[in-house]
Short mmCIF file of C-alpha atoms in Angstrom, two decimals:
data_model
loop_
_atom_site.label_atom_id
_atom_site.label_comp_id
_atom_site.label_asym_id
_atom_site.label_seq_id
_atom_site.Cartn_x
_atom_site.Cartn_y
_atom_site.Cartn_z
CA UNK A 239 27.85 0.80 -3.89
CA UNK A 240 27.15 1.75 -0.29
CA UNK A 241 28.03 -0.79 2.40
CA UNK A 242 25.12 -2.98 3.57
CA UNK A 243 24.56 -2.89 7.33
CA UNK A 244 22.10 -4.98 9.36
CA UNK A 245 21.11 -3.81 12.85
CA UNK A 246 18.97 -5.85 15.24
CA UNK A 247 16.48 -4.55 17.75
CA UNK A 248 15.69 -6.41 20.98
CA UNK A 249 12.35 -7.87 19.89
CA UNK A 250 13.40 -10.74 17.59
CA UNK A 251 17.22 -11.11 17.39
CA UNK A 252 16.94 -14.68 16.07
CA UNK A 253 15.12 -13.42 12.97
CA UNK A 254 17.77 -10.76 12.34
CA UNK A 255 20.48 -13.38 12.72
CA UNK A 256 18.82 -15.56 10.08
CA UNK A 257 18.66 -12.64 7.65
CA UNK A 258 22.32 -11.79 8.26
CA UNK A 259 23.35 -15.41 7.74
CA UNK A 260 21.44 -15.59 4.45
CA UNK A 261 23.15 -12.37 3.34
CA UNK A 262 26.50 -13.79 4.48
CA UNK A 263 27.33 -10.68 6.50
CA UNK A 264 27.83 -10.06 10.21
CA UNK A 265 25.42 -7.94 12.23
CA UNK A 266 26.81 -4.55 13.19
CA UNK A 267 27.69 -4.55 16.89
CA UNK A 268 25.62 -2.30 19.13
CA UNK A 269 25.24 -1.60 22.82
CA UNK A 270 21.68 -1.96 24.11
CA UNK A 271 20.33 -1.63 27.60
CA UNK A 272 18.35 0.53 30.00
CA UNK A 273 19.18 3.25 32.44
CA UNK A 274 18.24 2.82 36.09
CA UNK A 275 14.90 4.58 35.57
CA UNK A 276 13.92 2.31 32.66
CA UNK A 277 14.84 4.63 29.78
CA UNK A 278 16.30 2.89 26.74
CA UNK A 279 20.02 3.17 26.11
CA UNK A 280 21.52 2.54 22.66
CA UNK A 281 24.94 3.06 21.11
CA UNK A 282 26.65 1.99 17.87
CA UNK A 283 29.98 0.27 18.43
CA UNK A 284 31.29 0.86 14.90
CA UNK A 285 30.98 3.45 12.15
CA UNK A 286 28.09 3.30 9.68
CA UNK A 287 28.94 6.51 7.83
CA UNK A 288 27.64 6.33 4.26
CA UNK A 289 26.13 2.86 4.81
CA UNK A 290 22.82 1.42 3.61
CA UNK A 291 21.31 0.52 7.00
CA UNK A 292 18.48 -1.96 7.63
CA UNK A 293 17.08 -1.97 11.18
CA UNK A 294 15.15 -5.18 11.92
CA UNK A 295 12.57 -4.79 14.68
CA UNK A 296 9.36 -6.74 15.08
CA UNK A 297 6.91 -5.67 17.78
CA UNK A 298 5.86 -8.10 20.48
CA UNK A 299 5.97 -8.36 24.25
CA UNK A 300 6.82 -4.87 25.51
CA UNK A 301 5.55 -3.25 22.30
CA UNK A 302 6.02 0.33 23.47
CA UNK A 303 9.64 -0.32 24.47
CA UNK A 304 10.31 -1.99 21.11
CA UNK A 305 8.84 0.96 19.22
CA UNK A 306 10.81 3.50 21.25
CA UNK A 307 13.99 1.47 20.75
CA UNK A 308 13.40 1.46 16.98
CA UNK A 309 12.99 5.24 16.93
CA UNK A 310 16.16 5.74 18.97
CA UNK A 311 18.10 3.38 16.68
CA UNK A 312 16.89 5.23 13.57
CA UNK A 313 17.85 8.63 14.98
CA UNK A 314 21.26 7.29 16.02
CA UNK A 315 21.89 6.07 12.47
CA UNK A 316 20.80 9.43 11.05
CA UNK A 317 23.19 11.31 13.34
CA UNK A 318 25.92 8.79 12.41
CA UNK A 319 25.61 9.88 8.75
CA UNK A 320 24.06 6.70 7.32
CA UNK A 321 23.30 6.99 3.60
CA UNK A 322 19.85 5.39 3.88
CA UNK A 323 17.86 3.95 6.78
CA UNK A 324 15.26 1.24 6.20
CA UNK A 325 13.02 0.03 9.02
CA UNK A 326 12.37 -3.69 8.52
CA UNK A 327 9.18 -4.39 10.48
CA UNK A 328 7.97 -8.00 10.07
CA UNK A 329 5.04 -7.06 12.33
CA UNK A 330 3.92 -3.42 12.19
CA UNK A 331 2.85 -1.98 15.57
CA UNK A 332 -0.47 -0.25 16.28
CA UNK A 333 -1.84 -1.26 12.87
CA UNK A 334 -5.31 -2.08 14.20
CA UNK A 335 -6.18 1.56 14.91
CA UNK A 336 -6.05 2.64 11.27
CA UNK A 337 -9.30 4.63 11.17
CA UNK A 338 -11.67 6.51 13.46
CA UNK A 339 -14.48 4.20 14.53
CA UNK A 340 -15.90 7.15 16.47
CA UNK A 341 -15.08 10.82 17.00
CA UNK A 342 -13.18 9.97 20.18
CA UNK A 343 -10.57 7.57 18.78
CA UNK A 344 -7.06 8.22 17.43
CA UNK A 345 -5.53 6.94 14.18
CA UNK A 346 -2.52 5.45 15.93
CA UNK A 347 -1.09 3.78 12.83
CA UNK A 348 -0.67 7.22 11.24
CA UNK A 349 1.02 8.48 14.41
CA UNK A 350 3.54 5.62 14.27
CA UNK A 351 4.21 6.36 10.58
CA UNK A 352 4.88 10.02 11.41
CA UNK A 353 7.19 9.07 14.27
CA UNK A 354 9.27 6.81 12.03
CA UNK A 355 9.72 9.59 9.48
CA UNK A 356 10.65 12.13 12.17
CA UNK A 357 13.21 9.68 13.60
CA UNK A 358 14.99 9.61 10.23
CA UNK A 359 13.67 6.47 8.53
CA UNK A 360 13.85 6.68 4.72
CA UNK A 361 12.05 3.45 3.79
CA UNK A 362 9.79 0.89 5.48
CA UNK A 363 9.69 -2.83 4.68
CA UNK A 364 6.91 -4.79 6.36
CA UNK A 365 4.79 -7.93 5.99
CA UNK A 366 1.02 -8.26 5.54
CA UNK A 367 -0.24 -5.03 7.06
CA UNK A 368 -3.54 -5.22 8.91
CA UNK A 369 -4.99 -2.92 6.23
CA UNK A 370 -3.44 -1.99 2.88
CA UNK A 371 -4.31 1.69 3.30
CA UNK A 372 -1.60 1.95 5.97
CA UNK A 373 0.92 2.35 3.14
CA UNK A 374 -0.72 5.69 2.37
CA UNK A 375 0.01 6.93 5.90
CA UNK A 376 3.69 7.28 5.03
CA UNK A 377 5.41 10.20 3.32
CA UNK A 378 8.26 7.79 2.48
CA UNK A 379 8.27 4.53 0.45
CA UNK A 380 6.62 1.59 2.21
CA UNK A 381 6.84 -1.95 0.78
CA UNK A 382 4.15 -4.28 2.13
CA UNK A 383 5.13 -7.89 1.41
CA UNK A 384 2.48 -10.53 0.87
CA UNK A 385 2.45 -13.72 2.92
CA UNK A 386 0.87 -15.70 0.08
CA UNK A 387 4.30 -16.70 -1.20
CA UNK A 388 4.68 -18.82 1.96
CA UNK A 389 1.05 -19.80 2.53
CA UNK A 390 0.23 -21.36 -0.86
CA UNK A 391 3.14 -23.87 -0.97
CA UNK A 392 2.37 -24.79 2.65
CA UNK A 393 -1.23 -25.57 1.76
CA UNK A 394 -0.17 -27.75 -1.18
CA UNK A 395 2.40 -29.61 0.86
CA UNK A 396 0.89 -30.10 4.31
CA UNK A 397 -2.89 -30.18 3.92
CA UNK A 398 -4.32 -33.49 2.73
CA UNK A 399 -6.95 -33.29 -0.02
CA UNK A 400 -6.40 -29.55 -0.33
CA UNK A 401 -8.04 -29.67 -3.78
CA UNK A 402 -11.40 -30.21 -2.03
CA UNK A 403 -10.89 -27.42 0.49
CA UNK A 404 -12.94 -24.26 1.00
CA UNK A 405 -10.95 -21.12 1.82
CA UNK A 406 -12.72 -19.15 4.57
CA UNK A 407 -12.26 -15.50 5.53
CA UNK A 408 -13.13 -15.14 9.25
CA UNK A 409 -14.04 -11.46 8.76
CA UNK A 410 -14.31 -8.79 6.08
CA UNK A 411 -10.69 -7.72 6.51
CA UNK A 412 -9.43 -11.16 5.46
CA UNK A 413 -11.47 -11.31 2.25
CA UNK A 414 -8.69 -9.98 0.01
CA UNK A 415 -6.02 -12.54 0.92
CA UNK A 416 -8.57 -15.37 1.18
CA UNK A 417 -10.01 -14.64 -2.28
CA UNK A 418 -6.52 -14.33 -3.77
CA UNK A 419 -5.44 -17.70 -2.36
CA UNK A 420 -8.71 -19.30 -3.47
CA UNK A 421 -8.25 -17.93 -7.00
CA UNK A 422 -4.63 -19.10 -7.29
CA UNK A 423 -5.50 -22.60 -6.07
CA UNK A 424 -8.81 -22.67 -8.00
CA UNK A 425 -10.79 -23.35 -4.81
CA UNK A 426 -14.14 -22.18 -3.50
CA UNK A 427 -14.39 -19.46 -0.88
CA UNK A 428 -16.68 -18.67 2.04
CA UNK A 429 -17.00 -15.70 4.39
CA UNK A 430 -17.86 -15.39 8.06
CA UNK A 431 -19.49 -12.07 8.89
CA UNK A 432 -18.39 -11.10 12.39
CA UNK A 433 -20.47 -9.18 14.94
CA UNK A 434 -17.80 -7.86 17.31
CA UNK A 435 -18.76 -6.51 20.76
CA UNK A 436 -15.31 -5.03 21.44
CA UNK A 437 -11.71 -5.78 20.37
CA UNK A 438 -10.92 -9.43 21.10
CA UNK A 439 -14.55 -10.37 21.78
CA UNK A 440 -16.98 -11.66 19.12
CA UNK A 441 -20.72 -11.97 19.75
CA UNK A 442 -21.83 -13.87 16.66
CA UNK A 443 -20.78 -15.02 13.19
CA UNK A 444 -22.87 -15.64 10.09
CA UNK A 445 -21.50 -17.99 7.41
CA UNK A 446 -21.88 -16.95 3.76
CA UNK A 447 -21.04 -19.97 1.62
CA UNK A 448 -21.20 -23.77 1.81
CA UNK A 449 -18.67 -25.95 3.65
CA UNK A 450 -20.84 -29.06 4.08
CA UNK A 451 -18.68 -32.18 4.01
CA UNK A 452 -15.59 -30.18 2.99
CA UNK A 453 -12.37 -29.33 4.84
CA UNK A 454 -12.19 -25.60 5.61
CA UNK A 455 -9.12 -23.39 5.83
CA UNK A 456 -9.36 -20.17 7.84
CA UNK A 457 -7.03 -17.44 6.54
CA UNK A 458 -6.27 -14.23 8.46
CA UNK A 459 -3.48 -11.71 8.95
CA UNK A 460 -3.06 -12.29 12.68
CA UNK A 461 -4.20 -14.25 15.70
CA UNK A 462 -4.00 -12.31 18.97
CA UNK A 463 -6.38 -13.69 21.60
CA UNK A 464 -7.42 -16.21 18.89
CA UNK A 465 -11.08 -15.94 19.89
CA UNK A 466 -12.00 -15.11 16.29
CA UNK A 467 -10.40 -18.37 15.10
CA UNK A 468 -12.07 -20.36 17.88
CA UNK A 469 -15.51 -18.86 17.21
CA UNK A 470 -15.07 -19.35 13.46
CA UNK A 471 -14.06 -22.99 13.95
CA UNK A 472 -17.18 -23.61 16.01
CA UNK A 473 -19.40 -22.07 13.31
CA UNK A 474 -17.73 -24.06 10.51
CA UNK A 475 -18.15 -27.36 12.36
CA UNK A 476 -21.80 -26.51 13.04
CA UNK A 477 -22.16 -25.79 9.30
CA UNK A 478 -20.89 -29.27 8.44
CA UNK A 479 -17.18 -28.78 7.71
CA UNK A 480 -15.34 -32.11 7.89
CA UNK A 481 -12.13 -30.56 9.23
CA UNK A 482 -10.89 -27.06 10.05
CA UNK A 483 -7.37 -25.73 9.49
CA UNK A 484 -6.03 -22.23 10.10
CA UNK A 485 -3.25 -20.11 8.67
CA UNK A 486 -2.25 -16.68 9.99
CA UNK A 487 0.68 -14.50 9.00
CA UNK A 488 1.36 -13.09 12.46
CA UNK A 489 0.99 -15.37 15.46
CA UNK A 490 0.67 -12.89 18.35
CA UNK A 491 -1.01 -15.48 20.61
CA UNK A 492 -1.60 -13.29 23.67
CA UNK A 493 -2.55 -14.68 27.07
CA UNK A 494 -3.65 -18.32 26.97
CA UNK A 495 -4.24 -18.36 23.20
CA UNK A 496 -1.78 -21.24 22.62
CA UNK A 497 -3.58 -23.40 25.17
CA UNK A 498 -7.03 -22.57 23.78
CA UNK A 499 -5.95 -23.37 20.22
CA UNK A 500 -4.22 -26.59 21.30
CA UNK A 501 -7.44 -27.78 22.97
CA UNK A 502 -9.63 -26.65 20.05
CA UNK A 503 -10.93 -28.83 17.18
CA UNK A 504 -8.58 -27.09 14.71
CA UNK A 505 -6.46 -29.77 13.04
CA UNK A 506 -3.39 -27.67 12.21
CA UNK A 507 -2.36 -24.02 12.61
CA UNK A 508 0.36 -22.32 10.56
CA UNK A 509 2.01 -18.99 11.26
CA UNK A 510 5.22 -17.35 10.12
CA UNK A 511 8.17 -16.39 12.29
CA UNK A 512 7.47 -12.67 11.87
CA UNK A 513 7.23 -12.81 15.68
CA UNK A 514 9.12 -15.12 18.08
CA UNK A 515 7.28 -18.45 18.25
CA UNK A 516 9.12 -20.35 20.96
CA UNK A 517 5.80 -21.39 22.56
CA UNK A 518 4.64 -22.96 19.28
CA UNK A 519 7.90 -24.82 18.72
CA UNK A 520 7.87 -26.73 21.99
CA UNK A 521 6.76 -30.17 20.73
CA UNK A 522 3.31 -28.85 19.86
CA UNK A 523 2.39 -30.78 16.73
CA UNK A 524 -0.70 -28.66 16.12
CA UNK A 525 1.42 -25.62 15.23
CA UNK A 526 3.68 -25.21 12.21
CA UNK A 527 6.00 -22.20 11.95
CA UNK A 528 7.30 -21.18 8.52
CA UNK A 529 10.59 -19.32 8.25
CA UNK A 530 10.22 -16.23 6.06
CA UNK A 531 13.67 -14.79 6.72
CA UNK A 532 14.79 -15.66 3.17
CA UNK A 533 11.92 -13.58 1.80
CA UNK A 534 13.16 -10.56 3.73
CA UNK A 535 16.76 -11.35 2.83
CA UNK A 536 15.99 -11.26 -0.87
CA UNK A 537 13.92 -8.10 -0.58
CA UNK A 538 16.71 -6.39 1.36
CA UNK A 539 19.17 -7.45 -1.34
CA UNK A 540 16.93 -6.05 -4.08
CA UNK A 541 16.46 -2.78 -2.23
CA UNK A 542 20.20 -2.49 -1.62
CA UNK A 543 20.84 -2.98 -5.35
CA UNK A 544 17.97 -0.61 -6.24
CA UNK A 545 16.05 -3.41 -7.94
CA UNK A 546 12.29 -3.89 -8.05
CA UNK A 547 10.77 -5.72 -5.07
CA UNK A 548 7.45 -6.04 -6.90
CA UNK A 549 9.04 -7.93 -9.80
CA UNK A 550 10.60 -10.36 -7.35
CA UNK A 551 7.18 -11.30 -5.99
CA UNK A 552 5.55 -11.24 -9.41
CA UNK A 553 7.79 -14.11 -10.54
CA UNK A 554 6.27 -17.59 -10.49
CA UNK A 555 9.64 -19.27 -10.11
CA UNK A 556 9.55 -19.16 -6.30
CA UNK A 557 8.83 -22.37 -4.40
CA UNK A 558 9.42 -23.88 -0.97
CA UNK A 559 12.22 -26.35 -0.48
CA UNK A 560 12.19 -29.20 2.01
CA UNK A 561 13.45 -26.78 4.67
CA UNK A 562 10.49 -24.47 4.10
CA UNK A 563 12.94 -21.91 2.74
CA UNK A 564 12.09 -19.89 -0.32
CA UNK A 565 14.38 -20.34 -3.29
CA UNK A 566 14.18 -16.76 -4.44
CA UNK A 567 17.64 -16.72 -6.00
CA UNK A 568 16.35 -18.67 -9.02
CA UNK A 569 13.54 -16.16 -9.44
CA UNK A 570 16.02 -13.31 -9.29
CA UNK A 571 18.17 -14.99 -11.96
CA UNK A 572 15.13 -15.38 -14.21
CA UNK A 573 14.26 -11.72 -13.76
CA UNK A 574 17.83 -10.65 -14.51
CA UNK A 575 17.90 -12.78 -17.67
CA UNK A 576 14.55 -11.33 -18.76
CA UNK A 577 15.88 -7.83 -18.14
CA UNK A 578 19.00 -8.51 -20.23
CA UNK A 579 16.88 -9.82 -23.11
CA UNK A 580 14.59 -6.80 -22.85
CA UNK A 581 17.55 -4.41 -22.88
CA UNK A 582 19.02 -6.17 -25.93
CA UNK A 583 15.72 -5.89 -27.80
CA UNK A 584 15.41 -2.21 -26.92
CA UNK A 585 19.00 -1.64 -28.09
CA UNK A 586 18.31 -3.40 -31.40
CA UNK A 587 15.13 -1.38 -31.86
CA UNK A 588 17.00 1.84 -31.11
CA UNK A 589 19.79 0.96 -33.58
CA UNK A 590 17.20 0.15 -36.26
CA UNK A 591 15.51 3.53 -35.75
CA UNK A 592 18.87 5.31 -35.95
CA UNK A 593 19.79 3.49 -39.18
CA UNK A 594 16.40 4.27 -40.72
CA UNK A 595 16.84 7.90 -39.73
CA UNK A 596 20.27 8.04 -41.37
CA UNK A 597 18.91 6.50 -44.59
CA UNK A 598 16.06 9.01 -44.63
CA UNK A 599 18.49 11.88 -44.10
CA UNK A 600 20.69 10.74 -47.02
CA UNK A 601 17.68 10.42 -49.34
CA UNK A 602 16.47 13.90 -48.40
CA UNK A 603 19.90 15.36 -49.23
CA UNK A 604 19.77 13.80 -52.71
#
């Protein structure tokens, strides 16, 4: 089996370190920096020839620098004769421009996909894409992990009277995950139809559904300026919701979003650590950050062993521990045991067919 190598970009080294610790391996040492004119400098400090390389790079802060650094790292690994290069992108950049709203707009998500392929990336592993169709932009495999595996246990553990809750999609794009969570928890769902003036600015929202006297949970893929969450909270309270909670996969929280959310009527806000969340961790009891590094660790392990990632998430044996860490190892063991049983049954069936064929051959000779 090819050697497993983990490389960290500059965007979220703490997340990469968590993954490496869960895998019980050391990160491969690299030299990162910038030239005097601001160009990115990168160099591997050890050989990765023939290795199965996973480059972990989320995209926040200086997004363009992080993307360029990822491309340079991928090309470096390709020139260094890596066996396979997987880009692990907890937060995929430029995902919001995934279609032409007018004849004068680019499809930037497709451009990024093309750039990754040209840089030498063989596989992409990401979390909760802004739109599922982004997977089709790639000419290489792209695994889009669902955040539901972390969201549902959090709801059951941290939200009081969650059985009475109404799951609310703040816009049409959030309907899929909101309806899936509502179905799995056997809860009602509502939708807020958003009239957006321009990106980051909402003019009006119309509620479809009833939240009167019920706690409401807003579910979305990301919170950037957070104005959508704030506007949605206002509409839900006006519609009679007793309390409002929010859960987002990617907490971008640009500008003064943290302050606005802290001062808002939202009771509790959950996001994952797909992006650095130092601002949320600073004694702010309104925010709860869930560690999803074990999810990525297990997916990386499955990919390295050429096992199915889909089967891992299809298992119902996964649950959150007291640390908010996912015990995926048990699920993997269950899947392996199921696979062994299946192989044994197929072997028995094959042997039976062979024996029947031999008997038939003997009878025909007589």
